[in-house]
Short mmCIF file of N, CA and C in Angstrom, two decimals:
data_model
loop_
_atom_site.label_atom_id
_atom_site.label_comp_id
_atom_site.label_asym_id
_atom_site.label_seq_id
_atom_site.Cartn_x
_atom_site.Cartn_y
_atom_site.Cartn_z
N UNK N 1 0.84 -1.18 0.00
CA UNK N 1 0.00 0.00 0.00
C UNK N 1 0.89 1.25 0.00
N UNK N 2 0.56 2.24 -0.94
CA UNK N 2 1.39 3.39 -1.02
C UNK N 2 0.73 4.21 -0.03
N UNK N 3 1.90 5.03 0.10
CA UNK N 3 1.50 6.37 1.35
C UNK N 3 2.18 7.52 1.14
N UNK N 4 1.18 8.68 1.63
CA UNK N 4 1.51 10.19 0.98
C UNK N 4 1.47 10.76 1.92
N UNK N 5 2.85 11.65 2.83
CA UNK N 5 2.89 12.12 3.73
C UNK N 5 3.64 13.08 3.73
N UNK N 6 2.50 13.84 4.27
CA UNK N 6 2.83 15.85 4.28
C UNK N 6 3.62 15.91 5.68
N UNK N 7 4.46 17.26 5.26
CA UNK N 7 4.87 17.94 6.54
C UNK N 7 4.35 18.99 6.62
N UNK N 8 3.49 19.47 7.96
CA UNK N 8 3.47 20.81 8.00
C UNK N 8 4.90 21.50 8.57
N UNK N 9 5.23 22.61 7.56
CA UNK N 9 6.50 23.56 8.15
C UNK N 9 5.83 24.36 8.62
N UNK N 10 6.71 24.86 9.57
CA UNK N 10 5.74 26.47 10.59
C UNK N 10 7.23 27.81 10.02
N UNK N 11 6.97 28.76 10.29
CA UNK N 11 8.29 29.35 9.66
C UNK N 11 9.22 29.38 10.81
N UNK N 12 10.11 30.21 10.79
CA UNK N 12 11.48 29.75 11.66
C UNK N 12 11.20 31.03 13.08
N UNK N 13 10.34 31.74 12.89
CA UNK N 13 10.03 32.57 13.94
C UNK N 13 8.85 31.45 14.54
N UNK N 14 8.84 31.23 15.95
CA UNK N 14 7.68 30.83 16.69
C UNK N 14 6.34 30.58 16.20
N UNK N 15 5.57 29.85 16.44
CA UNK N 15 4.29 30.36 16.14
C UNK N 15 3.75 31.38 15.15
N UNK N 16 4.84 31.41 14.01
CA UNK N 16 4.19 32.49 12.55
C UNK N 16 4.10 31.77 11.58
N UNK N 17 2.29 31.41 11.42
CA UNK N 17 1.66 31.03 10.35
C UNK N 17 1.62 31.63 8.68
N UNK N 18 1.83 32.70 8.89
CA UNK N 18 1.23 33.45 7.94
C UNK N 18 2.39 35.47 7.64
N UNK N 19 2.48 35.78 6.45
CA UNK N 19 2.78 37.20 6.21
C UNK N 19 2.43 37.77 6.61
N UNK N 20 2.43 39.14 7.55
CA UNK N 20 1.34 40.17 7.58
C UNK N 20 1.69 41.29 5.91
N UNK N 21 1.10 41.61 5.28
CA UNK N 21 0.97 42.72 4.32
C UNK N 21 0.41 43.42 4.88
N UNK N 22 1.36 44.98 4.52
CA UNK N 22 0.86 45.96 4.70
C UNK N 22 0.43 46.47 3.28
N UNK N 23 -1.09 47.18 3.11
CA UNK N 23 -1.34 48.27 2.19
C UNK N 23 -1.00 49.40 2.25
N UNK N 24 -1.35 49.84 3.33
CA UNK N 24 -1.02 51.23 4.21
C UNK N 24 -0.57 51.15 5.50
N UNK N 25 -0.07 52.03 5.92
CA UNK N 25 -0.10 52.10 7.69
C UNK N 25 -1.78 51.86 8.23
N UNK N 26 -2.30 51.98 7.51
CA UNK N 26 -4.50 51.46 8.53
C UNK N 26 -4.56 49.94 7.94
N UNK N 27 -4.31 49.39 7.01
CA UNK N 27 -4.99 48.27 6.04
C UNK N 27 -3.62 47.34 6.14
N UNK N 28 -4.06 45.87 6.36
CA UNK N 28 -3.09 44.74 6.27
C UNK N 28 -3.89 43.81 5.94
N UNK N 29 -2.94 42.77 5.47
CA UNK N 29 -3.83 41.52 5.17
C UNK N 29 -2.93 40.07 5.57
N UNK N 30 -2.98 39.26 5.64
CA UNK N 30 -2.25 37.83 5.99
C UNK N 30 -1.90 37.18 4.23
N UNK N 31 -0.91 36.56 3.98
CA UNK N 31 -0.87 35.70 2.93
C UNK N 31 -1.98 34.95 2.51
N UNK N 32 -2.41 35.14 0.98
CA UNK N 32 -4.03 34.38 0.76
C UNK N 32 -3.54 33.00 0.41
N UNK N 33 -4.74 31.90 0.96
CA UNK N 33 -4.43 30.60 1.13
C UNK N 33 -5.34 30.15 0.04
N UNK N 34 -5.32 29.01 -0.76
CA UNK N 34 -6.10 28.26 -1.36
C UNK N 34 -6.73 27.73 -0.54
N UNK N 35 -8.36 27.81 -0.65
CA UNK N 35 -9.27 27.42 0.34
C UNK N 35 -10.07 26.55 -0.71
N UNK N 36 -10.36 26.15 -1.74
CA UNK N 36 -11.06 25.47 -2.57
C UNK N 36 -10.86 25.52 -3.30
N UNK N 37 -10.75 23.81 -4.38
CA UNK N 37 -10.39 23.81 -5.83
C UNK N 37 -10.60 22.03 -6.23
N UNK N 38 -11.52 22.79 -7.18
CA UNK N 38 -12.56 21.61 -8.34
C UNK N 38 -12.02 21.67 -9.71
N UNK N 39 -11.65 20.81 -10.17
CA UNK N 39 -11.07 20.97 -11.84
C UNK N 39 -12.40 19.61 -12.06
N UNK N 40 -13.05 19.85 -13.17
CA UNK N 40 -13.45 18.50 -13.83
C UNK N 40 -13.38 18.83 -15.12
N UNK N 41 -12.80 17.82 -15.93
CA UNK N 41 -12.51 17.63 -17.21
C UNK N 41 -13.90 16.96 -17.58
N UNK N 42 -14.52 17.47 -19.06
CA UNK N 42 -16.07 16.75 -19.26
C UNK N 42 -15.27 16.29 -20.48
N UNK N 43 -16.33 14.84 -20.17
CA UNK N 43 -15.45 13.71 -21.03
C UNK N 43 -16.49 13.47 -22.26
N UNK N 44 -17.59 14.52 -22.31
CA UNK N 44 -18.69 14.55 -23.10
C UNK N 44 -18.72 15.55 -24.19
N UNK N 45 -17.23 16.63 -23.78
CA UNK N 45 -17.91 17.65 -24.60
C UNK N 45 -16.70 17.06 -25.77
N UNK N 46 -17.28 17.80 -27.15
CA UNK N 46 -16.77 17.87 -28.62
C UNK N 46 -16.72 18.90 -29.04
N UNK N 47 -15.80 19.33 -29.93
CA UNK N 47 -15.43 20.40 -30.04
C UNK N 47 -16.01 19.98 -31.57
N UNK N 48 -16.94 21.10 -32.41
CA UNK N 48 -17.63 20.68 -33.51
C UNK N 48 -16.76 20.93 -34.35
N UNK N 49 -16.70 20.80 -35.87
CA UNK N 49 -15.38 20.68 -36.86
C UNK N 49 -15.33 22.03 -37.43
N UNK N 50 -16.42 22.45 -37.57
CA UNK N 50 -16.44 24.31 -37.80
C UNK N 50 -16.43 25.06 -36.60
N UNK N 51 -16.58 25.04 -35.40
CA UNK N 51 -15.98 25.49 -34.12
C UNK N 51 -14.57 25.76 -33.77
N UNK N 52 -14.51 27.03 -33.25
CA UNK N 52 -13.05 27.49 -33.30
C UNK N 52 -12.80 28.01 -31.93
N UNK N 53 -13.64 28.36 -31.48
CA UNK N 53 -13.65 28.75 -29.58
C UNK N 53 -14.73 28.17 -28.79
N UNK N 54 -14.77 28.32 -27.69
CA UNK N 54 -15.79 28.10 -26.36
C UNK N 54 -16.13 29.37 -25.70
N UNK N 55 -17.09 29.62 -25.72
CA UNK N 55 -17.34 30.44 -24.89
C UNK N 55 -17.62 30.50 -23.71
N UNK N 56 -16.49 30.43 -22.69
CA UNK N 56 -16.70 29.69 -21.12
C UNK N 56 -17.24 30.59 -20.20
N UNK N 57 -18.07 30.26 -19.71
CA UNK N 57 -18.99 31.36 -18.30
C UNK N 57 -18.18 31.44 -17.35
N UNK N 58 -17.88 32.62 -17.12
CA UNK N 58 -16.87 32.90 -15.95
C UNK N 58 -17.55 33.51 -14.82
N UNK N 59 -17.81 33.53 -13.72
CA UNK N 59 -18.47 33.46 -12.69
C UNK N 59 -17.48 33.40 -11.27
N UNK N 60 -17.81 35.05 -10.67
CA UNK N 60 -16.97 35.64 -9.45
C UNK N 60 -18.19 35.67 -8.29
N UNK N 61 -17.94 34.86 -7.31
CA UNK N 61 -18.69 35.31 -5.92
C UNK N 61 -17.58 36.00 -4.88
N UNK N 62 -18.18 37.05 -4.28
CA UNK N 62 -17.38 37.21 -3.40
C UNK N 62 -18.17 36.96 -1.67
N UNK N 63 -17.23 36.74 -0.66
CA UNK N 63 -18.11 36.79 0.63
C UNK N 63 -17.03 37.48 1.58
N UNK N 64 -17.55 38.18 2.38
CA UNK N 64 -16.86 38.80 3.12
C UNK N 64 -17.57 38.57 4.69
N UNK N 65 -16.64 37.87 5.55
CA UNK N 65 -17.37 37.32 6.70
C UNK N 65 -16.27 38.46 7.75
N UNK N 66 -17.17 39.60 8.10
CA UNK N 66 -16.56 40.65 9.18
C UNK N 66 -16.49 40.02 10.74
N UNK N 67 -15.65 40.15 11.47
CA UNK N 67 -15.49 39.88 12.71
C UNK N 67 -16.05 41.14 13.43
N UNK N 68 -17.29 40.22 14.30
CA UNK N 68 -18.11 41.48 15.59
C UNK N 68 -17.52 42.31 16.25
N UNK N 69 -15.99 41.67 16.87
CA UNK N 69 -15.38 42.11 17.62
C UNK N 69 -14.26 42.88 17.50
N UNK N 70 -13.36 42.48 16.47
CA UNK N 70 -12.19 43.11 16.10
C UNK N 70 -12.24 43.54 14.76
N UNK N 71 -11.51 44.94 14.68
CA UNK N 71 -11.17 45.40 13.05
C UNK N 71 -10.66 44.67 12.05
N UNK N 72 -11.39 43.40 11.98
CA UNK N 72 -10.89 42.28 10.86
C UNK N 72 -12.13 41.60 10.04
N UNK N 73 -11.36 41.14 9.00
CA UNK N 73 -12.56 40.22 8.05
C UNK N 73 -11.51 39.28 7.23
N UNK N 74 -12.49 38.52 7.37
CA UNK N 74 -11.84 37.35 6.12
C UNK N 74 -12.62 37.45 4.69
N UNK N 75 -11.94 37.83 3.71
CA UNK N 75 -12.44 37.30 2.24
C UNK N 75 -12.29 36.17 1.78
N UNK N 76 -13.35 36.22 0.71
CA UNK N 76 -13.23 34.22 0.20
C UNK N 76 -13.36 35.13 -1.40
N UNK N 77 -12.59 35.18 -2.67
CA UNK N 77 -13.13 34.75 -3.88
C UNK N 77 -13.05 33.84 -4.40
N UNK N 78 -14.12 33.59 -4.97
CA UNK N 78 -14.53 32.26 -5.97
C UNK N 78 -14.74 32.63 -7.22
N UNK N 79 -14.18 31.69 -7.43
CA UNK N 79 -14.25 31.82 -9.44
C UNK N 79 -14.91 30.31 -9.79
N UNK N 80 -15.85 30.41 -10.73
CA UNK N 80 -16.18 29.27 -11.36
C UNK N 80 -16.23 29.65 -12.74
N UNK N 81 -15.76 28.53 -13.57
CA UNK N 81 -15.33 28.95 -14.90
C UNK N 81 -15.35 27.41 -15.64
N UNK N 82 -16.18 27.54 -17.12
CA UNK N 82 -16.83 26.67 -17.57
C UNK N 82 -18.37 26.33 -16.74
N UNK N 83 -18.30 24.90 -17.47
CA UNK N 83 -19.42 24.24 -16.61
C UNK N 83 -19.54 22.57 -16.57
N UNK N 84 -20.99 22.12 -15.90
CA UNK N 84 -20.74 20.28 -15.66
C UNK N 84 -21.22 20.32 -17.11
N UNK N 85 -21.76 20.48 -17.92
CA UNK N 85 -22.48 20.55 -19.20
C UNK N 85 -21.76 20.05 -20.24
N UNK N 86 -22.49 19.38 -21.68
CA UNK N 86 -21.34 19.47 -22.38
C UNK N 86 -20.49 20.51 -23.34
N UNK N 87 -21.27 21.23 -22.97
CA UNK N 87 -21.27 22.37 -23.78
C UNK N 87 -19.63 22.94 -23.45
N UNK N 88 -19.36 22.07 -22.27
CA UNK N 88 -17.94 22.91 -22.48
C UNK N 88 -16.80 21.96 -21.86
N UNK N 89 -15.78 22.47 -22.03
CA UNK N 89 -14.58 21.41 -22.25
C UNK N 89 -14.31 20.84 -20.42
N UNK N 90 -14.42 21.82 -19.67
CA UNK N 90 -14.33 21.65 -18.15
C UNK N 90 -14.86 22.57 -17.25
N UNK N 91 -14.95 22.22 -16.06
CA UNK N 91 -15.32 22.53 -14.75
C UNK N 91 -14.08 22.97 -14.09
N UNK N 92 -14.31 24.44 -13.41
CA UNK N 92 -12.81 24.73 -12.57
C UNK N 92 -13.83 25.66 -11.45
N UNK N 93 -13.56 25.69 -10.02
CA UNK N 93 -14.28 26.08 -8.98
C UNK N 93 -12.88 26.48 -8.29
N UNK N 94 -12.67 27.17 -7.64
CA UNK N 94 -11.58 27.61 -7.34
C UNK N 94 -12.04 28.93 -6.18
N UNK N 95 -11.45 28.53 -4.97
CA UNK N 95 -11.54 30.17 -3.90
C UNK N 95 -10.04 30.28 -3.10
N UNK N 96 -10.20 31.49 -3.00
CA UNK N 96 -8.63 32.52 -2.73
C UNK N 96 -9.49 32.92 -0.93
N UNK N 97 -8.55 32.78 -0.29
CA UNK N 97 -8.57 33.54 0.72
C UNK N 97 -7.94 34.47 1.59
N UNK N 98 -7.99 35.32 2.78
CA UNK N 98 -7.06 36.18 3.43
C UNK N 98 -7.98 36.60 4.34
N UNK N 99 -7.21 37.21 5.10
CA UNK N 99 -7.88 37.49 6.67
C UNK N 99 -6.99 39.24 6.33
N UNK N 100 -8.18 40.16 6.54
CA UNK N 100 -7.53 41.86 6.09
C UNK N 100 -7.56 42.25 7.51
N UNK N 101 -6.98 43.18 8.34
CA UNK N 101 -7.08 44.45 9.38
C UNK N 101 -6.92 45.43 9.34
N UNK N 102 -7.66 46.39 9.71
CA UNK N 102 -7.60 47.64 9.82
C UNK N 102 -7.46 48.40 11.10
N UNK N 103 -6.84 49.82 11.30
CA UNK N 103 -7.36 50.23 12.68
C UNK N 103 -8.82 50.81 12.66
N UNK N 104 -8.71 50.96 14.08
CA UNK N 104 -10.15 50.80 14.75
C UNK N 104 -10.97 51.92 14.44
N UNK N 105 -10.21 53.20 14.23
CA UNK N 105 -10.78 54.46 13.97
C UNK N 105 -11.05 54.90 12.19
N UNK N 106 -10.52 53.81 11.36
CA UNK N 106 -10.54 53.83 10.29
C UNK N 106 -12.36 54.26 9.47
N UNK N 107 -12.26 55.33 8.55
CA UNK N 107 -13.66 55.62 8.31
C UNK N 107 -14.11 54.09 7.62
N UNK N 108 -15.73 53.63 8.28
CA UNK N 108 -16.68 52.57 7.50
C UNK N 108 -16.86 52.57 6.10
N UNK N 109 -16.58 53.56 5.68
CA UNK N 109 -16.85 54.12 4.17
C UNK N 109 -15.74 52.79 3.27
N UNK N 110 -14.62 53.54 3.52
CA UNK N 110 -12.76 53.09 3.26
C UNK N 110 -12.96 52.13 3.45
N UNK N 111 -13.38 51.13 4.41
CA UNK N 111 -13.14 50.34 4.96
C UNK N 111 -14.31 49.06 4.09
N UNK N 112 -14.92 49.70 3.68
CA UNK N 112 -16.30 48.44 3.31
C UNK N 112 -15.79 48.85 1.63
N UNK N 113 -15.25 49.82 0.98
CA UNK N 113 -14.61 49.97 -0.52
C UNK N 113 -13.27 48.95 -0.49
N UNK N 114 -12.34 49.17 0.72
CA UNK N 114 -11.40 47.71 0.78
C UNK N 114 -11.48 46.75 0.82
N UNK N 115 -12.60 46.38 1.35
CA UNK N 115 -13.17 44.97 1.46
C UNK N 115 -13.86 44.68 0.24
N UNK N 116 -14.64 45.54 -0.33
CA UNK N 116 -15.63 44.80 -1.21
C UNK N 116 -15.25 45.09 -3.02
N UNK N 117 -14.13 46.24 -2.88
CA UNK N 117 -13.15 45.89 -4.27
C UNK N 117 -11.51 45.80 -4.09
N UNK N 118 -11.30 45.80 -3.22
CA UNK N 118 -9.33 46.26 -2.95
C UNK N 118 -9.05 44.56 -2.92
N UNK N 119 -10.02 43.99 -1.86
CA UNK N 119 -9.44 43.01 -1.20
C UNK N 119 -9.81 41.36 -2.67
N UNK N 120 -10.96 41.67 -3.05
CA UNK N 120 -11.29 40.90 -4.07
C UNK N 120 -9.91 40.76 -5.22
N UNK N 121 -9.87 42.60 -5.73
CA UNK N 121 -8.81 42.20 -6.83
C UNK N 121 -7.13 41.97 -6.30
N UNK N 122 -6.83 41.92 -5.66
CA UNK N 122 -5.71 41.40 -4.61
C UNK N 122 -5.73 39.52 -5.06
N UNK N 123 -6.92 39.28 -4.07
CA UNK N 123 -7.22 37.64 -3.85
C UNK N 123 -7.09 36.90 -5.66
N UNK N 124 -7.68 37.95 -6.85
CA UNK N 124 -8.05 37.62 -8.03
C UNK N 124 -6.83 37.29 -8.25
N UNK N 125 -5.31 38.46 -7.82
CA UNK N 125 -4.21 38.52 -8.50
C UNK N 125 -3.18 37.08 -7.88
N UNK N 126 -3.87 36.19 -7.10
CA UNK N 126 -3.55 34.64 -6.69
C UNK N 126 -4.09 34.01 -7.10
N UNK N 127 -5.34 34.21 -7.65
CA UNK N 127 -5.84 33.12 -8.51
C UNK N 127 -5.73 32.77 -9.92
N UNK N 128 -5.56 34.24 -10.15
CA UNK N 128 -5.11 34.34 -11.89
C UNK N 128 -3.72 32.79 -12.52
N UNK N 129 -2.63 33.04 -11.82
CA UNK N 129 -2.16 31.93 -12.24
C UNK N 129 -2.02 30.59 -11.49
N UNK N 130 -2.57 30.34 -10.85
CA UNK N 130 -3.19 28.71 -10.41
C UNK N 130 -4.18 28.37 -11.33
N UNK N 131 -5.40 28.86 -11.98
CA UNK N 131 -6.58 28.70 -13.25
C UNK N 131 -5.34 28.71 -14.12
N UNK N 132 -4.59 29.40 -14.61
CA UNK N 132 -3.29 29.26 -15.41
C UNK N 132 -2.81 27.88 -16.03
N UNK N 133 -1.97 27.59 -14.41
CA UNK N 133 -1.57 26.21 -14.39
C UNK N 133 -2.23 25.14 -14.27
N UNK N 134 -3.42 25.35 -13.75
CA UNK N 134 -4.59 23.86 -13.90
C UNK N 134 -4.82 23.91 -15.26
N UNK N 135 -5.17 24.73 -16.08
CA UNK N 135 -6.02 24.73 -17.71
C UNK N 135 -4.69 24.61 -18.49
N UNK N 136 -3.63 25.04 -17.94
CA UNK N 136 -2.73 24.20 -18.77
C UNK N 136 -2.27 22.94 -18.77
N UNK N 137 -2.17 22.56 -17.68
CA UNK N 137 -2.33 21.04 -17.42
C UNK N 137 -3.36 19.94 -17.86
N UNK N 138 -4.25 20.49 -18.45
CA UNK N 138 -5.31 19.97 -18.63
C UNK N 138 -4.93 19.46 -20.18
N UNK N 139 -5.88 18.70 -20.96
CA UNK N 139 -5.75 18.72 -22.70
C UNK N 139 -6.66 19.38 -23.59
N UNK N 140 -7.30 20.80 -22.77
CA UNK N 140 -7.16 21.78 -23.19
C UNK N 140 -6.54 23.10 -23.41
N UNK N 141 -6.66 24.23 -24.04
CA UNK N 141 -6.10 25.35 -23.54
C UNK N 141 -6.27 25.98 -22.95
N UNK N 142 -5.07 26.52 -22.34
CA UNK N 142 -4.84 27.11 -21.11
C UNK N 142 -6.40 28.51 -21.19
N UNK N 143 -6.18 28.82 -20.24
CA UNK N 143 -7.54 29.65 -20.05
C UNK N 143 -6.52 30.89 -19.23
N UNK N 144 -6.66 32.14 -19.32
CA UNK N 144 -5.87 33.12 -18.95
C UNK N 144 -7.51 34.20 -18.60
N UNK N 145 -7.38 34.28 -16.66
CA UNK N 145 -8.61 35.29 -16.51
C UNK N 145 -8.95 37.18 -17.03
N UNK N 146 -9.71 37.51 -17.61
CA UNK N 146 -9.21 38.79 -18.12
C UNK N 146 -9.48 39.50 -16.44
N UNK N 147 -9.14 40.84 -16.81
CA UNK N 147 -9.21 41.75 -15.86
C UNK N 147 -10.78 41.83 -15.76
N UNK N 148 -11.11 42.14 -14.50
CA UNK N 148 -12.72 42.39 -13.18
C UNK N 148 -12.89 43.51 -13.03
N UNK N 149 -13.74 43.55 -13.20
CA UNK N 149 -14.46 45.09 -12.48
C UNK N 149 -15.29 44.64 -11.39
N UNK N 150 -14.85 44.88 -10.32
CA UNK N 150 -15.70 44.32 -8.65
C UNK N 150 -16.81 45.34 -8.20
N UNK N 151 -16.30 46.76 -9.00
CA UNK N 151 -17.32 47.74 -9.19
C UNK N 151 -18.69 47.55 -9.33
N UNK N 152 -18.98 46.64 -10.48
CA UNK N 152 -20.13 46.20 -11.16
C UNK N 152 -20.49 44.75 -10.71
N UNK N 153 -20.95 44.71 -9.43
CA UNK N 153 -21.45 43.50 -8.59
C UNK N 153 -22.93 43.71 -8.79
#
């Protein structure tokens, strides 16, 4: 029986999980983690003989889960791109995460525009090439995400 065994490394300082990033002296964020990821290859679809592209549905959720207590939130983006259908070559589900802080006196305004476009296209700019390297790996072509407007939610 084969066996697959991880090490967790911790870094060489104590108890440090994670980067802090700074944006500014008010705004930080932790290193974003891969929190979810679905590739399915559809073994149904055909590419027709006068067909020359796919037109793949690309699909951004964002969630932003704020902490009651402290000047923090965690973001999740998700990208889903293609579909189970045959209509298209594959399935890719994919979410980016990070934990942001701010100080305490920071205006609500700033603070809900960082979260709900700063922090998205940040998380996008980690996901962009992992969708990269999965769709190139795949025996289709690679799929490259265009630029978001988080504006237009």
């Amino acid at each position: 029986e084969a066996k697959c065994v991880i090490r967790i490394f911790q870094a060489r300082i104590k108890n440090v999980r994670y980067i802090n990033m700074q944006v500014n002296d008010s705004f930080s964020y932790e290193s974003p983690t891969l929190k979810w990821l679905e590739f399915r290859p559809n073994d149904d679809f055909e590419l027709q003989s006068e067909q020359k592209e796919v037109n793949m549905k690309l699909k951004f959720d964002v969630r932003i889960h704020e902490d009651k207590n402290l000047p923090e939130a965690s973001v999740d983006l998700t990208c889903e791109l293609g579909g189970k259908e045959s209509a298209y070559p594959y399935y890719l589900r994919i979410t980016e995460t990070s934990r942001f802080r701010w100080v305490e006196d920071m205006d609500k305004g700033k603070v809900k525009q960082l979260l709900e476009l700063n922090a998205p296209a940040l998380l996008l700019s980690f996901l962009r090439p992992m969708v990269l390297q999965i769709t190139v790996a795949s025996h289709f072509t690679a799929c490259q995400i265009p630029f978001v407007d988080f504006t237009k939610r």
